Amino acid sequence: MVQKNKQPPSAAKPQAAKAAAPAEPKRRGRPRAYEPDVALGRALELFRRDGFAATSLDDLSAATGMNRPSLYGAFGDKRALYIKSYQRYRDEARAAMIEIFRAEAPLRDRLARIYAIALDIYLSGASGPRGCFTVMTAASEAVSDPDIRAMVLEGLTEMDKAFSTCFRLAKERGELPEGADPIALAQLASATIHTIAIRARAHVPRKELEAIVQGAIDVMCGPK
Amino acid sequence: MVQKNKQPPSAAKPQAAKAAAPAEPKRRGRPRAYEPDVALGRALELFRRDGFAATSLDDLSAATGMNRPSLYGAFGDKRALYIKSYQRYRDEARAAMIEIFRAEAPLRDRLARIYAIALDIYLSGASGPRGCFTVMTAASEAVSDPDIRAMVLEGLTEMDKAFSTCFRLAKERGELPEGADPIALAQLASATIHTIAIRARAHVPRKELEAIVQGAIDVMCGPK
């Protein structure tokens, strides 16, 4: 059977395990052989690349340098670790974008900046473009898992709302025509986020993704 | 460990296995205990719901009523069966939409019809909305598998081209403003396909998805 989405043995995992191995200096409380924050980052990396089902506890152990009891003790079961990883992904993406959503810059500049950050996130990854956690793995889990579904819906709604605030503000400033519908525009702006996440995962080059973004901005903002 | 995306034992799989079980009348050549076309449809159903990694050979055996040697003999390994399933999904989706893309109806009507067919496809599924094979499972495999990536890219390009033909024709007929860019509009139309596929998988109700589609059509086609 073909084992897919697995890296060759020489790639990230052994390196990650090695990096976590050296004993740390003693701290308050019980000594720990791992750093939970670093471990969570490595779990996120795996889940984001391979999804929920294809990531085994052995993979997570190797990547985090934590054995199964330690993983359970620190994070709970695989699903709990997946949810914590997704939460962290969301927090990081939100932190990267929130200032731009709040900024006073003209609409076109704000949109261009938001998509540039999204492309930075989607095209990163040592073993290929990782795309978006929501689009690539969480939306698949959402169909059967109510907690993950709630997180996905919250993420989608949050993005729609942030964009619609952008468009409403721009309309008030006269940057958009009278008839512009901030909610419809916001949903198209989110759709553009989704399409570049999917295309990134299929190795569409950044230049082409930027052209798609520019075309979308031109349609959404109207003639200059 | 939580086993996700699995149906309870009472659901589709045993039923599917039972349906394939009755002996068929003798045909030319060697007798077969299964119908390859039916088996492929059941494999597609499983892959579409659970993705590549979460679907085991045992799952595929149970759903198709074929043991492992028969599966290998008929389709090759799991990856080959996945690729054949994806090809079939694409063929079916193309067949459902091709007439509408070719039709002479006004742009708004054609777009509305295309999205209605897409929603029919994405919202179907006995155990929850299945979304789009390309978006939900193939795009994840595309990052590491060149053959699946080529199919995903071909699918994305085919959709962009079909939409851009639509918009170019509409522009020639005077249904769009002078400055309309058929390629940018086509990519937004594809983005709208992608966003409804993702949202469908997160159980967003059809009414809300239809409102997103209507908003997108209004932006893409301009004021009536």
Short mmCIF file of C-alpha atoms in Angstrom, two decimals:
data_model
loop_
_atom_site.label_atom_id
_atom_site.label_comp_id
_atom_site.label_asym_id
_atom_site.label_seq_id
_atom_site.Cartn_x
_atom_site.Cartn_y
_atom_site.Cartn_z
CA MET A 1 0.00 0.00 0.00
CA VAL A 2 1.31 3.43 -0.81
CA GLN A 3 2.01 5.41 2.33
CA LYS A 4 1.20 8.93 1.36
CA ASN A 5 2.01 12.28 2.90
CA LYS A 6 4.95 10.77 4.71
CA GLN A 7 8.34 12.34 4.52
CA PRO A 8 11.45 10.28 3.78
CA PRO A 9 13.23 9.16 6.97
CA SER A 10 15.91 11.81 6.50
CA ALA A 11 13.42 14.71 6.74
CA ALA A 12 11.83 16.77 9.48
CA LYS A 13 10.77 14.18 12.04
CA PRO A 14 14.11 12.82 13.31
CA GLN A 15 15.46 16.34 13.36
CA ALA A 16 12.49 17.51 15.40
CA ALA A 17 12.89 14.61 17.81
CA LYS A 18 16.60 15.35 18.19
CA ALA A 19 15.98 19.04 18.78
CA ALA A 20 13.63 18.24 21.64
CA ALA A 21 15.94 15.63 23.19
CA PRO A 22 18.59 17.61 25.12
CA ALA A 23 17.81 17.89 28.82
CA GLU A 24 16.65 21.34 29.85
CA PRO A 25 17.83 23.23 32.92
CA LYS A 26 15.75 22.55 36.02
CA ARG A 27 12.73 24.77 36.54
CA ARG A 28 10.09 25.28 39.17
CA GLY A 29 7.88 22.23 39.78
CA ARG A 30 8.47 18.82 38.30
CA PRO A 31 11.27 18.54 35.75
CA ARG A 32 10.04 18.17 32.16
CA ALA A 33 11.92 16.73 29.22
CA TYR A 34 9.91 18.82 26.77
CA GLU A 35 8.60 22.32 26.20
CA PRO A 36 4.79 22.16 25.74
CA ASP A 37 4.71 25.23 23.54
CA VAL A 38 7.37 23.83 21.20
CA ALA A 39 5.68 20.43 21.20
CA LEU A 40 2.34 21.99 20.27
CA GLY A 41 4.00 23.85 17.41
CA ARG A 42 5.39 20.57 16.08
CA ALA A 43 2.05 18.81 16.42
CA LEU A 44 0.43 21.69 14.54
CA GLU A 45 3.02 21.33 11.79
CA LEU A 46 2.19 17.63 11.38
CA PHE A 47 -1.60 17.99 11.53
CA ARG A 48 -1.48 20.87 9.09
CA ARG A 49 0.52 18.87 6.59
CA ASP A 50 -1.14 15.46 6.87
CA GLY A 51 -4.57 16.08 8.43
CA PHE A 52 -6.12 14.31 11.39
CA ALA A 53 -6.43 10.70 10.23
CA ALA A 54 -3.00 10.38 8.58
CA THR A 55 -1.17 11.66 11.66
CA SER A 56 -0.52 8.83 14.10
CA LEU A 57 0.39 9.03 17.75
CA ASP A 58 3.79 7.60 16.79
CA ASP A 59 4.28 10.49 14.34
CA LEU A 60 3.32 12.95 17.06
CA SER A 61 5.67 11.29 19.56
CA ALA A 62 8.57 11.39 17.11
CA ALA A 63 7.96 15.02 16.19
CA THR A 64 7.46 16.30 19.73
CA GLY A 65 10.02 14.09 21.46
CA MET A 66 7.28 13.11 23.95
CA ASN A 67 6.18 9.54 24.57
CA ARG A 68 2.48 8.65 24.55
CA PRO A 69 1.85 9.04 28.30
CA SER A 70 3.53 12.46 28.23
CA LEU A 71 1.43 13.49 25.22
CA TYR A 72 -1.74 12.35 26.98
CA GLY A 73 -0.71 14.09 30.18
CA ALA A 74 0.07 17.38 28.48
CA PHE A 75 -2.65 17.58 25.82
CA GLY A 76 -5.20 14.74 26.19
CA ASP A 77 -5.95 12.35 23.32
CA LYS A 78 -5.17 12.85 19.63
CA ARG A 79 -8.40 14.73 19.00
CA ALA A 80 -7.73 17.10 21.91
CA LEU A 81 -4.22 17.74 20.59
CA TYR A 82 -5.66 18.33 17.11
CA ILE A 83 -8.13 20.88 18.50
CA LYS A 84 -5.38 22.63 20.50
CA SER A 85 -3.21 22.72 17.36
CA TYR A 86 -6.03 24.20 15.30
CA GLN A 87 -6.70 26.78 18.01
CA ARG A 88 -3.05 27.77 17.94
CA TYR A 89 -3.06 28.03 14.14
CA ARG A 90 -6.11 30.29 14.38
CA ASP A 91 -4.51 32.46 17.07
CA GLU A 92 -1.35 32.88 15.00
CA ALA A 93 -3.23 33.69 11.78
CA ARG A 94 -5.44 36.17 13.64
CA ALA A 95 -2.44 37.84 15.25
CA ALA A 96 -0.75 38.18 11.85
CA MET A 97 -3.78 39.85 10.25
CA ILE A 98 -5.57 41.79 12.95
CA GLU A 99 -3.52 44.98 12.65
CA ILE A 100 -4.12 45.16 8.91
CA PHE A 101 -7.86 44.67 9.34
CA ARG A 102 -7.84 47.53 11.87
CA ALA A 103 -5.57 49.83 9.87
CA GLU A 104 -6.71 53.10 8.35
CA ALA A 105 -5.01 52.51 4.99
CA PRO A 106 -7.00 52.71 1.75
CA LEU A 107 -9.13 49.63 0.93
CA ARG A 108 -6.98 48.35 -1.93
CA ASP A 109 -3.81 48.53 0.19
CA ARG A 110 -5.45 46.78 3.12
CA LEU A 111 -6.78 43.97 0.96
CA ALA A 112 -3.44 43.52 -0.81
CA ARG A 113 -1.69 43.32 2.56
CA ILE A 114 -4.17 40.79 3.98
CA TYR A 115 -3.76 38.49 0.96
CA ALA A 116 0.03 38.83 1.07
CA ILE A 117 0.00 37.64 4.70
CA ALA A 118 -2.36 34.79 3.79
CA LEU A 119 -0.01 33.71 0.98
CA ASP A 120 2.95 33.83 3.38
CA ILE A 121 1.06 31.46 5.67
CA TYR A 122 -0.20 29.11 2.95
CA LEU A 123 3.05 28.84 1.00
CA SER A 124 5.25 28.13 4.03
CA GLY A 125 6.27 24.61 4.95
CA ALA A 126 9.53 22.67 4.68
CA SER A 127 7.93 19.82 2.75
CA GLY A 128 5.61 21.73 0.42
CA PRO A 129 2.99 24.50 0.63
CA ARG A 130 0.81 23.79 3.64
CA GLY A 131 -2.29 25.70 2.64
CA CYS A 132 -4.81 26.67 5.28
CA PHE A 133 -5.58 24.49 8.31
CA THR A 134 -9.28 25.36 8.10
CA VAL A 135 -9.62 24.57 4.41
CA MET A 136 -7.33 21.57 4.21
CA THR A 137 -8.04 19.53 7.30
CA ALA A 138 -10.52 21.09 9.73
CA ALA A 139 -13.30 21.44 7.13
CA SER A 140 -13.02 17.70 6.48
CA GLU A 141 -13.30 16.87 10.18
CA ALA A 142 -16.13 19.40 10.56
CA VAL A 143 -18.64 17.20 8.80
CA SER A 144 -18.65 14.63 11.62
CA ASP A 145 -17.19 16.43 14.66
CA PRO A 146 -19.44 19.10 16.20
CA ASP A 147 -16.65 20.79 18.20
CA ILE A 148 -14.35 21.12 15.20
CA ARG A 149 -17.34 22.20 13.11
CA ALA A 150 -18.07 24.99 15.61
CA MET A 151 -14.46 26.16 15.37
CA VAL A 152 -14.54 26.10 11.57
CA LEU A 153 -17.82 28.04 11.48
CA GLU A 154 -16.43 30.55 13.96
CA GLY A 155 -13.31 30.98 11.81
CA LEU A 156 -15.33 31.45 8.62
CA THR A 157 -17.67 33.93 10.30
CA GLU A 158 -14.80 35.86 11.87
CA MET A 159 -13.13 36.27 8.47
CA ASP A 160 -16.41 37.35 6.80
CA LYS A 161 -17.03 39.91 9.56
CA ALA A 162 -13.52 41.34 9.44
CA PHE A 163 -13.80 41.80 5.67
CA SER A 164 -17.30 43.27 5.88
CA THR A 165 -16.08 45.86 8.39
CA CYS A 166 -13.32 46.72 5.90
CA PHE A 167 -15.79 47.18 3.05
CA ARG A 168 -18.33 49.08 5.17
CA LEU A 169 -15.67 51.53 6.29
CA ALA A 170 -14.44 51.94 2.70
CA LYS A 171 -17.99 52.61 1.52
CA GLU A 172 -18.42 55.29 4.21
CA ARG A 173 -15.20 56.88 3.01
CA GLY A 174 -16.44 56.93 -0.58
CA GLU A 175 -13.93 54.33 -1.77
CA LEU A 176 -16.74 52.14 -3.09
CA PRO A 177 -19.77 52.91 -5.27
CA GLU A 178 -23.11 53.79 -3.63
CA GLY A 179 -24.65 50.39 -4.41
CA ALA A 180 -21.77 48.31 -3.03
CA ASP A 181 -22.88 45.51 -0.71
CA PRO A 182 -20.26 45.09 2.06
CA ILE A 183 -21.54 41.64 3.03
CA ALA A 184 -21.50 40.21 -0.52
CA LEU A 185 -18.05 41.75 -1.06
CA ALA A 186 -16.82 40.29 2.23
CA GLN A 187 -17.97 36.80 1.25
CA LEU A 188 -16.16 37.16 -2.09
CA ALA A 189 -13.06 38.34 -0.23
CA SER A 190 -13.25 35.22 1.97
CA ALA A 191 -13.85 33.08 -1.12
CA THR A 192 -10.63 34.52 -2.56
CA ILE A 193 -8.81 33.50 0.64
CA HIS A 194 -10.21 29.98 0.20
CA THR A 195 -9.31 29.65 -3.47
CA ILE A 196 -5.69 30.73 -2.93
CA ALA A 197 -5.39 28.28 -0.02
CA ILE A 198 -6.55 25.43 -2.26
CA ARG A 199 -4.42 26.46 -5.22
CA ALA A 200 -1.36 26.93 -2.99
CA ARG A 201 -1.69 23.33 -1.87
CA ALA A 202 -1.66 22.26 -5.54
CA HIS A 203 1.69 24.09 -5.98
CA VAL A 204 0.31 26.98 -8.05
CA PRO A 205 3.23 29.48 -8.04
CA ARG A 206 3.01 32.62 -5.90
CA LYS A 207 3.04 34.87 -8.99
CA GLU A 208 -0.15 33.24 -10.30
CA LEU A 209 -1.81 33.42 -6.90
CA GLU A 210 -0.91 37.12 -6.70
CA ALA A 211 -2.51 37.65 -10.11
CA ILE A 212 -5.71 35.99 -8.88
CA VAL A 213 -5.66 38.24 -5.81
CA GLN A 214 -5.11 41.36 -7.94
CA GLY A 215 -7.99 40.41 -10.25
CA ALA A 216 -10.27 39.82 -7.27
CA ILE A 217 -9.31 43.17 -5.69
CA ASP A 218 -10.04 44.96 -8.97
CA VAL A 219 -13.49 43.38 -9.27
CA MET A 220 -14.33 43.95 -5.58
CA CYS A 221 -13.10 47.55 -5.43
CA GLY A 222 -14.37 48.57 -8.88
CA PRO A 223 -12.57 50.78 -11.41
CA LYS A 224 -9.77 52.91 -9.95
CA MET B 1 -7.91 7.25 20.57
CA VAL B 2 -10.93 8.79 18.95
CA GLN B 3 -11.78 7.13 15.66
CA LYS B 4 -13.16 9.93 13.57
CA ASN B 5 -15.16 10.04 10.37
CA LYS B 6 -16.38 6.50 10.93
CA GLN B 7 -20.03 5.68 10.72
CA PRO B 8 -21.76 3.58 13.37
CA PRO B 9 -21.89 -0.13 12.45
CA SER B 10 -25.54 0.15 11.49
CA ALA B 11 -24.89 2.64 8.69
CA ALA B 12 -23.92 2.51 5.03
CA LYS B 13 -21.11 -0.03 4.93
CA PRO B 14 -22.91 -3.27 5.85
CA GLN B 15 -25.78 -2.27 3.61
CA ALA B 16 -23.39 -1.63 0.74
CA ALA B 17 -21.68 -4.97 1.33
CA LYS B 18 -25.03 -6.74 1.37
CA ALA B 19 -26.19 -5.06 -1.81
CA ALA B 20 -23.13 -6.31 -3.66
CA ALA B 21 -23.41 -9.85 -2.30
CA PRO B 22 -26.16 -11.57 -4.40
CA ALA B 23 -24.71 -13.72 -7.18
CA GLU B 24 -25.15 -12.20 -10.61
CA PRO B 25 -26.31 -14.08 -13.71
CA LYS B 26 -23.46 -15.64 -15.65
CA ARG B 27 -21.84 -13.42 -18.25
CA ARG B 28 -19.17 -13.76 -20.88
CA GLY B 29 -15.71 -14.60 -19.51
CA ARG B 30 -14.98 -15.43 -15.91
CA PRO B 31 -17.83 -15.09 -13.45
CA ARG B 32 -17.49 -12.10 -11.11
CA ALA B 33 -19.07 -11.67 -7.70
CA TYR B 34 -19.09 -7.88 -8.06
CA GLU B 35 -19.91 -5.11 -10.50
CA PRO B 36 -16.79 -2.94 -11.00
CA ASP B 37 -18.82 0.15 -11.77
CA VAL B 38 -20.90 -0.21 -8.60
CA ALA B 39 -17.77 -0.99 -6.56
CA LEU B 40 -16.02 2.12 -7.87
CA GLY B 41 -19.05 4.23 -6.94
CA ARG B 42 -18.86 2.90 -3.38
CA ALA B 43 -15.14 3.49 -3.14
CA LEU B 44 -15.71 7.05 -4.37
CA GLU B 45 -18.33 7.54 -1.69
CA LEU B 46 -15.89 6.47 1.04
CA PHE B 47 -12.90 8.45 -0.24
CA ARG B 48 -15.06 11.51 -0.69
CA ARG B 49 -16.30 11.33 2.87
CA ASP B 50 -13.14 10.34 4.71
CA GLY B 51 -10.25 11.25 2.41
CA PHE B 52 -7.33 9.06 1.38
CA ALA B 53 -5.54 8.31 4.64
CA ALA B 54 -8.61 7.61 6.79
CA THR B 55 -10.04 5.11 4.31
CA SER B 56 -8.55 1.65 4.90
CA LEU B 57 -8.50 -1.34 2.58
CA ASP B 58 -10.83 -3.04 5.06
CA ASP B 59 -13.28 -0.14 4.72
CA LEU B 60 -13.08 -0.44 0.94
CA SER B 61 -13.57 -4.21 1.08
CA ALA B 62 -16.62 -3.85 3.29
CA ALA B 63 -18.17 -1.14 1.14
CA THR B 64 -17.54 -2.81 -2.21
CA GLY B 65 -18.13 -6.42 -1.13
CA MET B 66 -14.75 -7.29 -2.71
CA ASN B 67 -11.87 -8.90 -0.82
CA ARG B 68 -8.38 -7.43 -1.06
CA PRO B 69 -7.13 -9.63 -3.94
CA SER B 70 -10.26 -8.77 -5.95
CA LEU B 71 -9.79 -5.06 -5.25
CA TYR B 72 -6.15 -5.26 -6.34
CA GLY B 73 -7.08 -7.23 -9.43
CA ALA B 74 -9.81 -4.84 -10.49
CA PHE B 75 -8.32 -1.45 -9.55
CA GLY B 76 -4.70 -1.79 -8.39
CA ASP B 77 -3.58 -0.51 -4.99
CA LYS B 78 -5.36 1.98 -2.73
CA ARG B 79 -3.80 4.96 -4.46
CA ALA B 80 -4.84 3.69 -7.89
CA LEU B 81 -8.38 3.16 -6.63
CA TYR B 82 -8.35 6.67 -5.14
CA ILE B 83 -7.26 8.15 -8.46
CA LYS B 84 -9.93 6.18 -10.36
CA SER B 85 -12.54 7.37 -7.85
CA TYR B 86 -11.45 10.99 -8.24
CA GLN B 87 -11.54 10.63 -12.02
CA ARG B 88 -15.08 9.31 -11.79
CA TYR B 89 -16.14 12.16 -9.50
CA ARG B 90 -14.72 14.64 -12.01
CA ASP B 91 -16.46 12.93 -14.93
CA GLU B 92 -19.80 13.01 -13.11
CA ALA B 93 -19.45 16.65 -12.04
CA ARG B 94 -18.43 17.65 -15.57
CA ALA B 95 -21.37 15.77 -17.08
CA ALA B 96 -23.77 17.51 -14.68
CA MET B 97 -22.50 21.00 -15.57
CA ILE B 98 -21.34 20.89 -19.17
CA GLU B 99 -24.71 21.62 -20.75
CA ILE B 100 -25.23 24.68 -18.58
CA PHE B 101 -21.79 26.04 -19.43
CA ARG B 102 -22.64 25.59 -23.13
CA ALA B 103 -26.18 26.97 -22.90
CA GLU B 104 -27.28 30.20 -24.51
CA ALA B 105 -29.18 31.48 -21.48
CA PRO B 106 -28.41 34.91 -19.97
CA LEU B 107 -25.29 35.08 -17.76
CA ARG B 108 -27.13 35.42 -14.44
CA ASP B 109 -29.31 32.39 -15.19
CA ARG B 110 -26.35 30.27 -16.26
CA LEU B 111 -24.36 31.15 -13.15
CA ALA B 112 -27.33 30.51 -10.88
CA ARG B 113 -27.86 27.10 -12.49
CA ILE B 114 -24.17 26.12 -12.23
CA TYR B 115 -24.08 26.98 -8.52
CA ALA B 116 -27.36 25.14 -7.90
CA ILE B 117 -25.84 21.99 -9.43
CA ALA B 118 -22.68 22.46 -7.37
CA LEU B 119 -24.76 22.76 -4.19
CA ASP B 120 -26.68 19.60 -5.13
CA ILE B 121 -23.35 17.78 -5.39
CA TYR B 122 -21.78 19.24 -2.23
CA LEU B 123 -24.82 18.85 0.02
CA SER B 124 -25.54 15.25 -0.91
CA GLY B 125 -24.39 12.36 1.27
CA ALA B 126 -26.16 9.99 3.64
CA SER B 127 -23.87 10.81 6.55
CA GLY B 128 -23.50 14.56 6.13
CA PRO B 129 -22.67 17.05 3.37
CA ARG B 130 -19.77 15.66 1.37
CA GLY B 131 -18.42 18.87 -0.11
CA CYS B 132 -16.18 18.72 -3.15
CA PHE B 133 -13.68 15.89 -3.76
CA THR B 134 -11.12 18.34 -5.14
CA VAL B 135 -11.34 20.76 -2.24
CA MET B 136 -11.78 18.30 0.58
CA THR B 137 -9.40 15.46 -0.15
CA ALA B 138 -7.55 15.74 -3.45
CA ALA B 139 -6.06 19.17 -2.69
CA SER B 140 -4.54 17.70 0.49
CA GLU B 141 -2.98 14.80 -1.41
CA ALA B 142 -1.85 17.17 -4.17
CA VAL B 143 0.92 18.64 -2.05
CA SER B 144 2.92 15.39 -2.06
CA ASP B 145 1.55 13.34 -4.98
CA PRO B 146 2.43 14.66 -8.45
CA ASP B 147 -0.25 12.63 -10.28
CA ILE B 148 -3.05 13.78 -7.99
CA ARG B 149 -1.65 17.32 -8.13
CA ALA B 150 -1.83 17.23 -11.95
CA MET B 151 -5.48 16.15 -11.74
CA VAL B 152 -6.31 18.89 -9.22
CA LEU B 153 -4.60 21.54 -11.35
CA GLU B 154 -6.41 20.26 -14.44
CA GLY B 155 -9.73 20.43 -12.58
CA LEU B 156 -9.08 23.96 -11.32
CA THR B 157 -7.99 25.14 -14.77
CA GLU B 158 -10.95 23.50 -16.47
CA MET B 159 -13.37 25.29 -14.13
CA ASP B 160 -11.62 28.66 -14.62
CA LYS B 161 -11.72 28.23 -18.40
CA ALA B 162 -15.39 27.23 -18.50
CA PHE B 163 -16.31 30.29 -16.42
CA SER B 164 -14.11 32.64 -18.46
CA THR B 165 -15.82 31.45 -21.67
CA CYS B 166 -19.14 32.26 -19.98
CA PHE B 167 -18.02 35.76 -19.03
CA ARG B 168 -16.37 36.48 -22.39
CA LEU B 169 -19.54 35.48 -24.22
CA ALA B 170 -21.64 37.62 -21.87
CA LYS B 171 -19.33 40.58 -22.42
CA GLU B 172 -19.66 40.19 -26.20
CA ARG B 173 -23.44 40.18 -25.78
CA GLY B 174 -23.31 43.39 -23.78
CA GLU B 175 -24.37 41.71 -20.53
CA LEU B 176 -21.25 43.03 -18.76
CA PRO B 177 -19.69 46.49 -18.63
CA GLU B 178 -16.97 47.43 -21.14
CA GLY B 179 -14.17 47.16 -18.59
CA ALA B 180 -15.15 43.70 -17.29
CA ASP B 181 -12.24 41.24 -17.10
CA PRO B 182 -13.51 37.73 -17.99
CA ILE B 183 -10.47 36.02 -16.45
CA ALA B 184 -10.65 37.85 -13.11
CA LEU B 185 -14.41 37.24 -13.00
CA ALA B 186 -13.88 33.55 -13.81
CA GLN B 187 -11.42 33.15 -10.96
CA LEU B 188 -13.90 34.80 -8.58
CA ALA B 189 -16.60 32.48 -9.89
CA SER B 190 -14.33 29.49 -9.15
CA ALA B 191 -13.51 30.98 -5.73
CA THR B 192 -17.24 31.06 -5.05
CA ILE B 193 -17.45 27.35 -5.97
CA HIS B 194 -14.62 26.69 -3.50
CA THR B 195 -16.09 28.69 -0.63
CA ILE B 196 -19.50 27.00 -0.89
CA ALA B 197 -17.80 23.58 -0.96
CA ILE B 198 -15.93 24.40 2.25
CA ARG B 199 -18.94 25.93 3.97
CA ALA B 200 -21.17 23.02 2.92
CA ARG B 201 -18.80 20.65 4.70
CA ALA B 202 -19.17 22.74 7.87
CA HIS B 203 -22.97 22.26 7.67
CA VAL B 204 -23.83 25.82 6.62
CA PRO B 205 -27.50 25.52 5.54
CA ARG B 206 -28.38 25.62 1.85
CA LYS B 207 -30.31 28.91 2.25
CA GLU B 208 -27.16 30.68 3.52
CA LEU B 209 -25.05 29.18 0.74
CA GLU B 210 -27.63 30.36 -1.81
CA ALA B 211 -27.41 33.87 -0.35
CA ILE B 212 -23.61 33.81 -0.75
CA VAL B 213 -24.04 32.66 -4.36
CA GLN B 214 -26.59 35.41 -5.07
CA GLY B 215 -24.30 38.07 -3.57
CA ALA B 216 -21.39 36.81 -5.67
CA ILE B 217 -23.49 36.80 -8.85
CA ASP B 218 -24.61 40.39 -8.16
CA VAL B 219 -21.03 41.58 -7.69
CA MET B 220 -19.71 39.65 -10.72
CA CYS B 221 -22.52 40.66 -13.09
CA GLY B 222 -22.84 44.23 -11.87
CA PRO B 223 -26.09 46.19 -11.32
CA LYS B 224 -29.13 44.73 -13.12
#
